[in-house]
Amino acid sequence: MILKVDDIHVYYGQIHAIKGVSFEVREGEIVSLIGANGAGKSTVLKTISGLMHPRSGSISFLGDPIAHTEAYKLVNRGLAQVPEGRRIFLQMTVRENLDMGAYTQKEVSDADIEDVFRRFPRLKEREKQIAGTLSGGEQQMLAMGRAMMSHPKLLMLDEPSMGLAPILVEQIFDIIREFHAAGTTILLVEQNAGKALAVADRAYVLEQGRITLSGTGADLAASDAVKKAYLGG
Amino acid sequence: MMDLIANLISGLSLGSIYALIALGYTMVYGIAKMLNFAHGDIIMVGAFAVITTVSMLGFPPALAIAASVVCCVVLGVCVERIAYKPLRKSPPLAVLITAIGVSYFLQSLALLIFGSTQHSFPKVFSVPTLALGALTIRGDMLVTLAVTTAIMVGMSLFIAKSRTGKAMRAVSEDRDAAELMGISVNRTITITFAIGSALAAVAGVFYGTTYGFIGPYTGSMPGIKAFVAAVFGGIGSMPGAMLGGILLGVIENLAKRYISTELSDAIVFAVLIIVLMVKPTGLLGKRVTEKV
Ligand SMILES: Nc1ncnc2c1ncn2[C@@H]1O[C@H](COP(=O)(O)OP(=O)(O)OP(=O)(O)O)[C@@H](O)[C@H]1O
Ligand SMILES: [Mg+2]
């Protein structure tokens, strides 16, 4: 078991955003978490990555309890998150963003940089460009490349297809499959339920801070409840 | 003409001291997102550390300067840990008031220990006055210029190239994203305070050497001027702080010499206000980039 989330409750001050969520991700899986706006998907990811902490409940990553571990300590244990809205460093160059992704490595390996540039040739051409001048799609690619620089065992992606044209969405999902094929376990949060269920081994539906459905990607995609609420009929 | 050149050089020397202090101000602002109004008082503490170690403990100058740097770094880091860190998630106003409190605390502490009289600052280095024909330049000013320039170049390279420097820029831009890269935000802020305080200690040595006397309130005026310099150049911008500091020193010196000694500070502030009216982000300040 790579990740096990057990009955976590997460608050923003008085707001009870996550109300007893439990789920798990096994080695080598792609697991999708889908849900409407405000369901609490990002909050769940932020709680796993250590940017927030649950008021109760537990999280274990590779067997260790991490519910109260600070975010920066989890990176070299093999956890990486591509946050919602990409959050690349806009005032730094493309290359510097990748360097930051490798912050926990002893040194930035040329092979890793080459690997990112091979997957994303558009980034190579823009190596010295300030990241703030990249297009939305390029920024998403940079965010994903940056996350891969730390060689994560578990990669968490928060709405990687947000705001992208359909052709780019295809590309992003292709890249997710590539990362997965290369041995990375993936936890994917998406609004694009159709694509997220198609790519997933298993999936969970989050509604108002609770998990209401779970199953294989195919089962959920075929379920009436999911079709009605998330797949437009 | 010679008079003007001599005046410009002493302005540059004064300005480079402001620049060192402003650099600390602007780095702390950029990374910890706070105005550390106690920053000026670190200069005073540093200068007293030199006075104490030289006159009471008989330290040689180089050792006294090193002791002063260590003392300021420890003080800066402690102040951050004890006074500011617990307020990391508090509203900015609470942090600002705390910083003012720290400033008064340091001043009162110095008053208690050293009394209200001005103490003369020991001669930590002696360089003969340089005479080029009719032009004479004080040796200590040349040393000040040379050392501060070297420090500023070094700092710029450090921030641009080193792993820690890049981490500082990352934290300054987006704390959460930096944490997700494995960067400890708390540690980065500590390093920033340590560097800022070390720069203030060096500035204290030059300030003491330039003016010759130190009292408990000595730090407040250069502190305010450095803050002005940082805003002038664009708060948060390191090149801005350096440019702002140097311009401030030059303008202040020219105003003193050619307009009026009493009005020089007022003129400095008037220039700041005009610059901010024309360019509200300061000379080199960036408009905050919108998040996509
Ligand atoms: N910083 C915050 N302060 C207070 N409440 C918050 C904060 N961030 C999120 N919330 C609340 O927590 C709940 C869950 O938010 P979250 O961002 O996790 O949803 P989400 O499923 O990621 O939504 P979206 O699909 O729009 O990104 C929402 O009701 C939201 O209003
Ligand atoms: Mg979200």
mmCIF file of C-alpha atoms in Angstrom, chain B:
data_model
loop_
_atom_site.group_PDB
_atom_site.id
_atom_site.type_symbol
_atom_site.label_atom_id
_atom_site.label_comp_id
_atom_site.label_asym_id
_atom_site.label_seq_id
_atom_site.Cartn_x
_atom_site.Cartn_y
_atom_site.Cartn_z
ATOM 1 C CA MET B 1 34.349 70.809 -10.188
ATOM 2 C CA MET B 2 36.737 69.033 -7.808
ATOM 3 C CA ASP B 3 34.360 69.862 -5.029
ATOM 4 C CA LEU B 4 31.495 68.247 -6.922
ATOM 5 C CA ILE B 5 33.491 65.083 -7.605
ATOM 6 C CA ALA B 6 34.578 64.806 -3.980
ATOM 7 C CA ASN B 7 30.990 65.318 -2.928
ATOM 8 C CA LEU B 8 29.749 62.660 -5.333
ATOM 9 C CA ILE B 9 32.271 60.170 -3.990
ATOM 10 C CA SER B 10 31.321 60.750 -0.388
ATOM 11 C CA GLY B 11 27.674 60.489 -1.468
ATOM 12 C CA LEU B 12 28.391 57.173 -3.119
ATOM 13 C CA SER B 13 30.130 55.947 0.003
ATOM 14 C CA LEU B 14 27.234 56.984 2.257
ATOM 15 C CA GLY B 15 24.790 55.576 -0.273
ATOM 16 C CA SER B 16 26.541 52.237 -0.368
ATOM 17 C CA ILE B 17 26.064 51.970 3.403
ATOM 18 C CA TYR B 18 22.352 52.676 2.938
ATOM 19 C CA ALA B 19 22.351 50.089 0.155
ATOM 20 C CA LEU B 20 23.711 47.381 2.463
ATOM 21 C CA ILE B 21 20.997 48.104 5.004
ATOM 22 C CA ALA B 22 18.323 48.397 2.332
ATOM 23 C CA LEU B 23 19.366 45.035 0.941
ATOM 24 C CA GLY B 24 18.548 43.411 4.272
ATOM 25 C CA TYR B 25 15.243 45.267 4.461
ATOM 26 C CA THR B 26 14.174 44.292 0.987
ATOM 27 C CA MET B 27 15.246 40.636 1.307
ATOM 28 C CA VAL B 28 13.293 40.187 4.515
ATOM 29 C CA TYR B 29 10.314 41.905 2.921
ATOM 30 C CA GLY B 30 10.511 39.780 -0.207
ATOM 31 C CA ILE B 31 10.881 36.456 1.565
ATOM 32 C CA ALA B 32 9.248 36.810 4.988
ATOM 33 C CA LYS B 33 6.648 39.311 3.651
ATOM 34 C CA MET B 34 7.166 41.700 6.543
ATOM 35 C CA LEU B 35 8.688 45.097 7.210
ATOM 36 C CA ASN B 36 11.296 44.534 9.870
ATOM 37 C CA PHE B 37 11.378 47.962 11.481
ATOM 38 C CA ALA B 38 13.945 46.696 13.974
ATOM 39 C CA HIS B 39 16.444 46.219 11.140
ATOM 40 C CA GLY B 40 18.067 49.645 11.738
ATOM 41 C CA ASP B 41 18.660 48.836 15.382
ATOM 42 C CA ILE B 42 20.703 45.809 14.399
ATOM 43 C CA ILE B 43 23.226 48.310 12.994
ATOM 44 C CA MET B 44 23.429 50.005 16.369
ATOM 45 C CA VAL B 45 23.909 46.672 18.150
ATOM 46 C CA GLY B 46 26.628 45.754 15.664
ATOM 47 C CA ALA B 47 28.426 49.040 16.211
ATOM 48 C CA PHE B 48 28.248 48.642 20.005
ATOM 49 C CA ALA B 49 29.593 45.113 19.629
ATOM 50 C CA VAL B 50 32.665 46.574 17.935
ATOM 51 C CA ILE B 51 33.051 49.295 20.568
ATOM 52 C CA THR B 52 32.753 46.783 23.409
ATOM 53 C CA THR B 53 35.075 44.160 21.999
ATOM 54 C CA VAL B 54 37.731 46.684 21.006
ATOM 55 C CA SER B 55 37.762 48.984 24.018
ATOM 56 C CA MET B 56 36.852 46.542 26.792
ATOM 57 C CA LEU B 57 38.166 43.218 25.557
ATOM 58 C CA GLY B 58 41.039 44.585 23.483
ATOM 59 C CA PHE B 59 40.097 42.646 20.340
ATOM 60 C CA PRO B 60 42.043 43.482 17.185
ATOM 61 C CA PRO B 61 39.788 45.210 14.620
ATOM 62 C CA ALA B 62 39.313 42.251 12.274
ATOM 63 C CA LEU B 63 38.262 40.022 15.154
ATOM 64 C CA ALA B 64 35.957 42.742 16.508
ATOM 65 C CA ILE B 65 34.212 43.018 13.155
ATOM 66 C CA ALA B 66 33.820 39.250 12.998
ATOM 67 C CA ALA B 67 32.414 39.244 16.538
ATOM 68 C CA SER B 68 29.995 41.983 15.581
ATOM 69 C CA VAL B 69 28.761 40.019 12.567
ATOM 70 C CA VAL B 70 28.265 36.903 14.686
ATOM 71 C CA CYS B 71 26.485 38.901 17.370
ATOM 72 C CA CYS B 72 24.097 40.491 14.856
ATOM 73 C CA VAL B 73 23.382 37.209 13.089
ATOM 74 C CA VAL B 74 22.519 35.535 16.398
ATOM 75 C CA LEU B 75 20.383 38.515 17.410
ATOM 76 C CA GLY B 76 18.577 38.656 14.057
ATOM 77 C CA VAL B 77 17.831 34.943 14.056
ATOM 78 C CA CYS B 78 16.641 35.032 17.694
ATOM 79 C CA VAL B 79 14.374 38.011 17.052
ATOM 80 C CA GLU B 80 12.848 36.180 14.106
ATOM 81 C CA ARG B 81 12.335 32.961 16.069
ATOM 82 C CA ILE B 82 10.971 34.556 19.225
ATOM 83 C CA ALA B 83 9.042 37.569 17.956
ATOM 84 C CA TYR B 84 8.076 36.998 14.324
ATOM 85 C CA LYS B 85 7.796 33.252 13.758
ATOM 86 C CA PRO B 86 4.818 32.773 16.094
ATOM 87 C CA LEU B 87 3.026 35.442 14.037
ATOM 88 C CA ARG B 88 3.611 33.777 10.663
ATOM 89 C CA LYS B 89 -0.120 33.454 10.010
ATOM 90 C CA SER B 90 -1.204 36.665 11.747
ATOM 91 C CA PRO B 91 -2.390 39.808 9.965
ATOM 92 C CA PRO B 92 0.456 42.038 8.671
ATOM 93 C CA LEU B 93 -0.446 44.828 11.070
ATOM 94 C CA ALA B 94 0.222 42.596 14.102
ATOM 95 C CA VAL B 95 3.661 41.748 12.700
ATOM 96 C CA LEU B 96 4.408 45.399 11.965
ATOM 97 C CA ILE B 97 3.533 46.466 15.509
ATOM 98 C CA THR B 98 5.676 43.645 16.876
ATOM 99 C CA ALA B 99 8.616 44.838 14.764
ATOM 100 C CA ILE B 100 8.233 48.347 16.152
ATOM 101 C CA GLY B 101 8.134 46.802 19.627
ATOM 102 C CA VAL B 102 11.354 44.912 18.949
ATOM 103 C CA SER B 103 12.958 48.148 17.769
ATOM 104 C CA TYR B 104 12.049 49.949 21.021
ATOM 105 C CA PHE B 105 13.181 46.933 23.003
ATOM 106 C CA LEU B 106 16.639 46.959 21.416
ATOM 107 C CA GLN B 107 16.964 50.720 21.869
ATOM 108 C CA SER B 108 15.958 50.528 25.529
ATOM 109 C CA LEU B 109 18.289 47.634 26.134
ATOM 110 C CA ALA B 110 21.183 49.609 24.651
ATOM 111 C CA LEU B 111 20.176 52.623 26.740
ATOM 112 C CA LEU B 112 20.229 50.480 29.865
ATOM 113 C CA ILE B 113 23.639 48.982 29.120
ATOM 114 C CA PHE B 114 25.489 51.892 27.491
ATOM 115 C CA GLY B 115 23.616 54.937 28.798
ATOM 116 C CA SER B 116 22.377 57.818 26.690
ATOM 117 C CA THR B 117 25.777 59.304 25.923
ATOM 118 C CA GLN B 118 27.401 58.942 22.538
ATOM 119 C CA HIS B 119 30.322 56.528 22.491
ATOM 120 C CA SER B 120 33.193 57.167 20.148
ATOM 121 C CA PHE B 121 33.681 54.488 17.537
ATOM 122 C CA PRO B 122 37.185 52.971 17.403
ATOM 123 C CA LYS B 123 39.286 53.246 14.306
ATOM 124 C CA VAL B 124 38.975 49.762 12.851
ATOM 125 C CA PHE B 125 40.907 50.506 9.719
ATOM 126 C CA SER B 126 43.108 53.415 8.728
ATOM 127 C CA VAL B 127 43.664 54.214 5.120
ATOM 128 C CA PRO B 128 45.452 57.419 4.196
ATOM 129 C CA THR B 129 43.552 60.152 2.433
ATOM 130 C CA LEU B 130 43.999 59.941 -1.282
ATOM 131 C CA ALA B 131 45.120 63.133 -2.997
ATOM 132 C CA LEU B 132 44.823 63.404 -6.763
ATOM 133 C CA GLY B 133 45.944 66.934 -7.511
ATOM 134 C CA ALA B 134 43.288 69.197 -6.056
ATOM 135 C CA LEU B 135 40.976 66.277 -5.364
ATOM 136 C CA THR B 136 41.189 64.708 -1.907
ATOM 137 C CA ILE B 137 39.185 61.667 -0.946
ATOM 138 C CA ARG B 138 38.949 60.203 2.533
ATOM 139 C CA GLY B 139 40.523 56.752 2.612
ATOM 140 C CA ASP B 140 37.774 55.174 4.699
ATOM 141 C CA MET B 141 35.240 56.198 2.077
ATOM 142 C CA LEU B 142 37.160 54.354 -0.603
ATOM 143 C CA VAL B 143 37.303 51.279 1.606
ATOM 144 C CA THR B 144 33.572 51.547 2.253
ATOM 145 C CA LEU B 145 32.883 51.781 -1.461
ATOM 146 C CA ALA B 146 35.154 48.899 -2.361
ATOM 147 C CA VAL B 147 33.887 46.557 0.338
ATOM 148 C CA THR B 148 30.188 47.303 -0.164
ATOM 149 C CA THR B 149 30.534 46.934 -3.924
ATOM 150 C CA ALA B 150 32.191 43.545 -3.452
ATOM 151 C CA ILE B 151 29.435 42.472 -1.043
ATOM 152 C CA MET B 152 26.698 43.603 -3.409
ATOM 153 C CA VAL B 153 28.214 41.773 -6.364
ATOM 154 C CA GLY B 154 28.657 38.694 -4.203
ATOM 155 C CA MET B 155 25.055 38.840 -2.954
ATOM 156 C CA SER B 156 23.697 39.243 -6.476
ATOM 157 C CA LEU B 157 25.620 36.180 -7.653
ATOM 158 C CA PHE B 158 24.530 34.222 -4.590
ATOM 159 C CA ILE B 159 20.842 34.958 -5.217
ATOM 160 C CA ALA B 160 21.085 34.355 -8.952
ATOM 161 C CA LYS B 161 23.147 31.190 -8.997
ATOM 162 C CA SER B 162 23.299 29.293 -5.723
ATOM 163 C CA ARG B 163 20.865 26.589 -4.692
ATOM 164 C CA THR B 164 19.960 28.512 -1.532
ATOM 165 C CA GLY B 165 19.610 31.745 -3.489
ATOM 166 C CA LYS B 166 17.174 30.127 -5.892
ATOM 167 C CA ALA B 167 15.260 28.633 -2.980
ATOM 168 C CA MET B 168 14.987 32.145 -1.512
ATOM 169 C CA ARG B 169 13.509 33.412 -4.770
ATOM 170 C CA ALA B 170 11.116 30.482 -4.877
ATOM 171 C CA VAL B 171 9.893 31.127 -1.321
ATOM 172 C CA SER B 172 9.547 34.808 -2.094
ATOM 173 C CA GLU B 173 7.319 34.024 -5.051
ATOM 174 C CA ASP B 174 5.137 31.196 -3.737
ATOM 175 C CA ARG B 175 5.562 29.670 -0.281
ATOM 176 C CA ASP B 176 3.344 26.640 -0.754
ATOM 177 C CA ALA B 177 4.836 25.780 -4.127
ATOM 178 C CA ALA B 178 8.314 26.098 -2.583
ATOM 179 C CA GLU B 179 7.361 23.691 0.224
ATOM 180 C CA LEU B 180 6.143 21.251 -2.425
ATOM 181 C CA MET B 181 9.645 21.334 -3.936
ATOM 182 C CA GLY B 182 11.075 20.199 -0.588
ATOM 183 C CA ILE B 183 12.223 23.663 0.506
ATOM 184 C CA SER B 184 11.762 24.473 4.182
ATOM 185 C CA VAL B 185 10.162 27.907 4.271
ATOM 186 C CA ASN B 186 11.092 28.396 7.925
ATOM 187 C CA ARG B 187 14.720 27.585 7.304
ATOM 188 C CA THR B 188 14.808 29.904 4.289
ATOM 189 C CA ILE B 189 13.389 32.750 6.355
ATOM 190 C CA THR B 190 15.981 32.098 9.064
ATOM 191 C CA ILE B 191 18.767 32.249 6.477
ATOM 192 C CA THR B 192 17.345 35.508 5.151
ATOM 193 C CA PHE B 193 17.364 37.100 8.597
ATOM 194 C CA ALA B 194 20.905 35.831 9.169
ATOM 195 C CA ILE B 195 22.141 37.368 5.916
ATOM 196 C CA GLY B 196 20.270 40.623 6.451
ATOM 197 C CA SER B 197 21.696 40.949 9.966
ATOM 198 C CA ALA B 198 25.232 40.200 8.797
ATOM 199 C CA LEU B 199 24.892 42.956 6.190
ATOM 200 C CA ALA B 200 23.576 45.295 8.902
ATOM 201 C CA ALA B 201 26.598 44.510 11.078
ATOM 202 C CA VAL B 202 28.974 45.418 8.251
ATOM 203 C CA ALA B 203 26.949 48.556 7.602
ATOM 204 C CA GLY B 204 27.267 49.361 11.314
ATOM 205 C CA VAL B 205 31.052 49.253 11.093
ATOM 206 C CA PHE B 206 31.103 51.646 8.131
ATOM 207 C CA TYR B 207 28.460 53.887 9.642
ATOM 208 C CA GLY B 208 30.415 54.104 12.887
ATOM 209 C CA THR B 209 33.615 54.804 10.994
ATOM 210 C CA THR B 210 31.967 57.528 8.892
ATOM 211 C CA TYR B 211 30.288 59.366 11.787
ATOM 212 C CA GLY B 212 32.611 58.476 14.637
ATOM 213 C CA PHE B 213 29.946 58.244 17.357
ATOM 214 C CA ILE B 214 27.309 55.688 18.344
ATOM 215 C CA GLY B 215 24.349 55.967 20.740
ATOM 216 C CA PRO B 216 21.269 53.829 21.465
ATOM 217 C CA TYR B 217 19.218 55.636 18.823
ATOM 218 C CA THR B 218 21.910 55.690 16.149
ATOM 219 C CA GLY B 219 20.267 52.905 14.173
ATOM 220 C CA SER B 220 16.911 54.520 13.668
ATOM 221 C CA MET B 221 17.828 57.208 11.125
ATOM 222 C CA PRO B 222 19.876 54.986 8.780
ATOM 223 C CA GLY B 223 17.159 52.369 9.283
ATOM 224 C CA ILE B 224 14.471 54.742 8.057
ATOM 225 C CA LYS B 225 16.667 55.985 5.214
ATOM 226 C CA ALA B 226 17.376 52.421 4.138
ATOM 227 C CA PHE B 227 13.666 51.668 4.227
ATOM 228 C CA VAL B 228 13.096 54.717 2.046
ATOM 229 C CA ALA B 229 15.865 53.515 -0.259
ATOM 230 C CA ALA B 230 14.260 50.090 -0.521
ATOM 231 C CA VAL B 231 10.870 51.622 -1.395
ATOM 232 C CA PHE B 232 12.562 54.078 -3.733
ATOM 233 C CA GLY B 233 14.190 51.235 -5.669
ATOM 234 C CA GLY B 234 11.107 49.020 -5.506
ATOM 235 C CA ILE B 235 10.597 47.059 -2.299
ATOM 236 C CA GLY B 236 11.403 43.371 -2.702
ATOM 237 C CA SER B 237 13.838 44.045 -5.538
ATOM 238 C CA MET B 238 17.509 43.563 -4.664
ATOM 239 C CA PRO B 239 18.967 45.630 -7.518
ATOM 240 C CA GLY B 240 16.346 48.221 -6.584
ATOM 241 C CA ALA B 241 17.574 48.365 -2.988
ATOM 242 C CA MET B 242 21.162 48.849 -4.132
ATOM 243 C CA LEU B 243 20.261 51.537 -6.650
ATOM 244 C CA GLY B 244 17.875 53.208 -4.200
ATOM 245 C CA GLY B 245 20.470 53.255 -1.435
ATOM 246 C CA ILE B 246 23.188 54.711 -3.604
ATOM 247 C CA LEU B 247 20.929 57.368 -5.138
ATOM 248 C CA LEU B 248 19.671 58.304 -1.698
ATOM 249 C CA GLY B 249 23.210 58.802 -0.394
ATOM 250 C CA VAL B 250 24.199 60.894 -3.402
ATOM 251 C CA ILE B 251 21.064 63.052 -3.302
ATOM 252 C CA GLU B 252 21.407 63.552 0.445
ATOM 253 C CA ASN B 253 25.039 64.610 0.134
ATOM 254 C CA LEU B 254 24.442 66.950 -2.794
ATOM 255 C CA ALA B 255 21.504 68.539 -0.995
ATOM 256 C CA LYS B 256 23.598 69.026 2.139
ATOM 257 C CA ARG B 257 26.434 70.646 0.252
ATOM 258 C CA TYR B 258 24.600 72.791 -2.260
ATOM 259 C CA ILE B 259 21.160 73.481 -0.786
ATOM 260 C CA SER B 260 20.898 73.213 2.953
ATOM 261 C CA THR B 261 22.139 70.888 5.669
ATOM 262 C CA GLU B 262 18.922 71.225 7.648
ATOM 263 C CA LEU B 263 16.698 70.566 4.659
ATOM 264 C CA SER B 264 18.647 67.636 3.234
ATOM 265 C CA ASP B 265 16.421 64.956 4.770
ATOM 266 C CA ALA B 266 13.292 66.775 3.663
ATOM 267 C CA ILE B 267 14.677 66.940 0.126
ATOM 268 C CA VAL B 268 15.423 63.202 0.166
ATOM 269 C CA PHE B 269 11.845 62.449 1.154
ATOM 270 C CA ALA B 270 10.470 64.887 -1.405
ATOM 271 C CA VAL B 271 12.386 63.067 -4.145
ATOM 272 C CA LEU B 272 10.957 59.772 -2.895
ATOM 273 C CA ILE B 273 7.418 61.118 -3.016
ATOM 274 C CA ILE B 274 7.900 62.397 -6.561
ATOM 275 C CA VAL B 275 9.330 59.062 -7.717
ATOM 276 C CA LEU B 276 6.465 57.168 -6.128
ATOM 277 C CA MET B 277 3.912 59.459 -7.767
ATOM 278 C CA VAL B 278 5.408 58.769 -11.169
ATOM 279 C CA LYS B 279 6.140 55.078 -10.556
ATOM 280 C CA PRO B 280 4.255 53.679 -7.566
ATOM 281 C CA THR B 281 6.254 50.426 -7.540
ATOM 282 C CA GLY B 282 9.586 52.253 -7.193
ATOM 283 C CA LEU B 283 12.377 52.518 -9.733
ATOM 284 C CA LEU B 284 12.941 48.808 -10.390
ATOM 285 C CA GLY B 285 9.857 47.372 -8.709
ATOM 286 C CA LYS B 286 7.892 44.873 -10.742
ATOM 287 C CA ARG B 287 4.180 45.001 -10.998
ATOM 288 C CA VAL B 288 2.975 41.909 -9.178
ATOM 289 C CA THR B 289 2.464 39.307 -11.869
ATOM 290 C CA GLU B 290 -1.085 38.044 -12.010
ATOM 291 C CA LYS B 291 -1.526 34.359 -11.320
ATOM 292 C CA VAL B 292 -2.975 32.563 -14.310
#
